[in-house]
Protein backbone atom coordinates (compact mmCIF):
# COMPACT_ATOMS: atom_id res chain seq x y z
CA UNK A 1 -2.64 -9.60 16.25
CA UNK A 2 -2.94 -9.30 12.63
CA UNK A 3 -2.80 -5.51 10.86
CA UNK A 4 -5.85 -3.59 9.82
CA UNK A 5 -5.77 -0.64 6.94
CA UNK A 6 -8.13 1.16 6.09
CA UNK A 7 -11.15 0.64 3.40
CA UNK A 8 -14.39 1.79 2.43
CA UNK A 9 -15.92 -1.49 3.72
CA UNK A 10 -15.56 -0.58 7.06
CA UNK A 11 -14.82 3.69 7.26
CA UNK A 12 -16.93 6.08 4.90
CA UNK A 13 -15.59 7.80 2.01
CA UNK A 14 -15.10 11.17 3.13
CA UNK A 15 -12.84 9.12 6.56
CA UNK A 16 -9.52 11.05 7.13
CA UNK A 17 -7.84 7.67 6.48
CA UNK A 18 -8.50 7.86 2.48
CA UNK A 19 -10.29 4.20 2.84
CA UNK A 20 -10.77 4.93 -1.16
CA UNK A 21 -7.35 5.14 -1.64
CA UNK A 22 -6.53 2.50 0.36
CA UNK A 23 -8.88 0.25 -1.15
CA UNK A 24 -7.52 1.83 -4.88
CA UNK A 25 -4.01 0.67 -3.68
CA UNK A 26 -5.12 -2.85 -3.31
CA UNK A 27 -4.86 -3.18 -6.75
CA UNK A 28 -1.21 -2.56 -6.75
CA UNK A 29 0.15 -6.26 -6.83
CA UNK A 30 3.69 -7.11 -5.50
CA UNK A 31 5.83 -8.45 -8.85
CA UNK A 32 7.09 -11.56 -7.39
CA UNK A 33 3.96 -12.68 -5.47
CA UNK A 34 0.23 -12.14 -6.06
CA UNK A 35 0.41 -10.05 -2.88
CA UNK A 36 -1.02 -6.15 -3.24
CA UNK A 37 1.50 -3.46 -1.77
CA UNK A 38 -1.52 -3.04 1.02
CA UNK A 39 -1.70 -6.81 2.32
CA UNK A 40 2.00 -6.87 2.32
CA UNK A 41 2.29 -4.00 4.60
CA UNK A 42 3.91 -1.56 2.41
CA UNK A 43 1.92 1.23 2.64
CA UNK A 44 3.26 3.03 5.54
CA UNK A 45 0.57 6.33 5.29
CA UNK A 46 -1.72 7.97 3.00
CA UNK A 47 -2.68 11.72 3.09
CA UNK A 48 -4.87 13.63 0.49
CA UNK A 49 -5.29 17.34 0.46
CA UNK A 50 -7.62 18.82 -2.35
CA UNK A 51 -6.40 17.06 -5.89
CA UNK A 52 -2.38 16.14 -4.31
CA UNK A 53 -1.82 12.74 -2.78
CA UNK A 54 1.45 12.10 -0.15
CA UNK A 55 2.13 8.49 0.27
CA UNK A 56 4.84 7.09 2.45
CA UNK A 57 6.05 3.55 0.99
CA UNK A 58 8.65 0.83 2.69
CA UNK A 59 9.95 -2.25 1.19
CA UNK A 60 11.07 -5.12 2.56
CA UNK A 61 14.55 -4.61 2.42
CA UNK A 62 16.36 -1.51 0.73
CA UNK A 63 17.69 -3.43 -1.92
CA UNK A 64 14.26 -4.82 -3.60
CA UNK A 65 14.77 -5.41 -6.96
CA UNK A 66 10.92 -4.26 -7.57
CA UNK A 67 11.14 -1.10 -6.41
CA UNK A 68 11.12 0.95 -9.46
CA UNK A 69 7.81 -1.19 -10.97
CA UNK A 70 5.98 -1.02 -7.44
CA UNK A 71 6.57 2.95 -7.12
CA UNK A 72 5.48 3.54 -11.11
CA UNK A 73 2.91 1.36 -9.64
CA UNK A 74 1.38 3.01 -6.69
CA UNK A 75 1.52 6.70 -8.97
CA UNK A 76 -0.04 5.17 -11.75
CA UNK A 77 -2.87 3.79 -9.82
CA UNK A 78 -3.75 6.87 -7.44
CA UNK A 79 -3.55 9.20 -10.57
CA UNK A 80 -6.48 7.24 -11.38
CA UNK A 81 -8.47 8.09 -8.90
CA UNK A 82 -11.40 10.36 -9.21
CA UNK A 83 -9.97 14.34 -8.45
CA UNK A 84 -6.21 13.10 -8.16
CA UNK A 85 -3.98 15.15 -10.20
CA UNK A 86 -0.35 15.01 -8.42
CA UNK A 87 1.02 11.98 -6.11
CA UNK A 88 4.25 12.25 -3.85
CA UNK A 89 5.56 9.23 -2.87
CA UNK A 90 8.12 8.61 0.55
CA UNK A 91 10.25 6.02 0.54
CA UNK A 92 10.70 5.33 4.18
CA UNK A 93 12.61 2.93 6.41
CA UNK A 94 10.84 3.88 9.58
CA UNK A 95 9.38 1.96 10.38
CA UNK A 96 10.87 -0.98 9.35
CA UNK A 97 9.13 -3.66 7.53
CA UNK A 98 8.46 -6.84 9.28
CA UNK A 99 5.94 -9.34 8.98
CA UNK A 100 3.87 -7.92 11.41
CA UNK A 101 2.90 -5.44 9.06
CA UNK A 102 1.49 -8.20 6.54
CA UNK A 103 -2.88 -8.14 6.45
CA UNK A 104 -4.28 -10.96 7.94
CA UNK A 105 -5.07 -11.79 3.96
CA UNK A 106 -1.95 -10.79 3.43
CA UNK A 107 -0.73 -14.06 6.06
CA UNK A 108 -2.70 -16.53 4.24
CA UNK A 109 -1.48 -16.06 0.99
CA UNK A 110 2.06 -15.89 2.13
CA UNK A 111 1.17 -19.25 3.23
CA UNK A 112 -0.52 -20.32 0.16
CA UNK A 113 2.74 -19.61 -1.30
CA UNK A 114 5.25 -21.54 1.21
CA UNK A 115 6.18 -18.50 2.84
CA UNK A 116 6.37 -18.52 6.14
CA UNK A 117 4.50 -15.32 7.66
């Protein structure tokens, strides 16, 4: 069973899941593999009230040398978003990352890469 987020291709705009920001997130690539932070699992929950955005983040293992860029990332990106003025990001290690938290796109490149998913 392969993982599902949310995204404005299947949920409407306005969908408590933030599809939009979902879909915005997607273009937050992993540094080591062209992988965004969505495909790869690591965006644990989204939550927008009015202008503020709370994100909860994981990595892959607590020392992860990217974790600075991918964080800078994810703010940078959302801030971009139509109406977004502040982002709060969560670094969280519950749950914990595993590859059953990889997109089914996510799978195949993995794969495309020699990495077994």
């Amino acid at each position: 069973m392969t993982t599902i987020y949310p995204s404005l291709q299947d949920l409407p705009h306005d969908h408590p899941s933030c599809p939009a920001l979902w879909d915005a997130l997607r273009d937050v690539m992993d540094p080591e593999l062209p992988i965004s932070v969505v495909d790869m699992g690591l965006i644990v929950a989204i939550e927008r009230h009015d202008s503020h955005v709370a994100v909860q983040l994981t990595f892959t293992a607590m020392g992860c040398p990217a974790t600075d860029f991918i964080l800078e990332d994810v703010r940078e990106r959302l801030l971009r978003e139509p109406g977004i003025e502040q982002v709060e990001i969560e670094v969280v290690w519950d749950p914990a990352w595993t590859k059953a938290r990889l997109s089914e796109e996510g799978i195949d490149i993995m794969r495309t890469w020699g990495v077994s998913a």
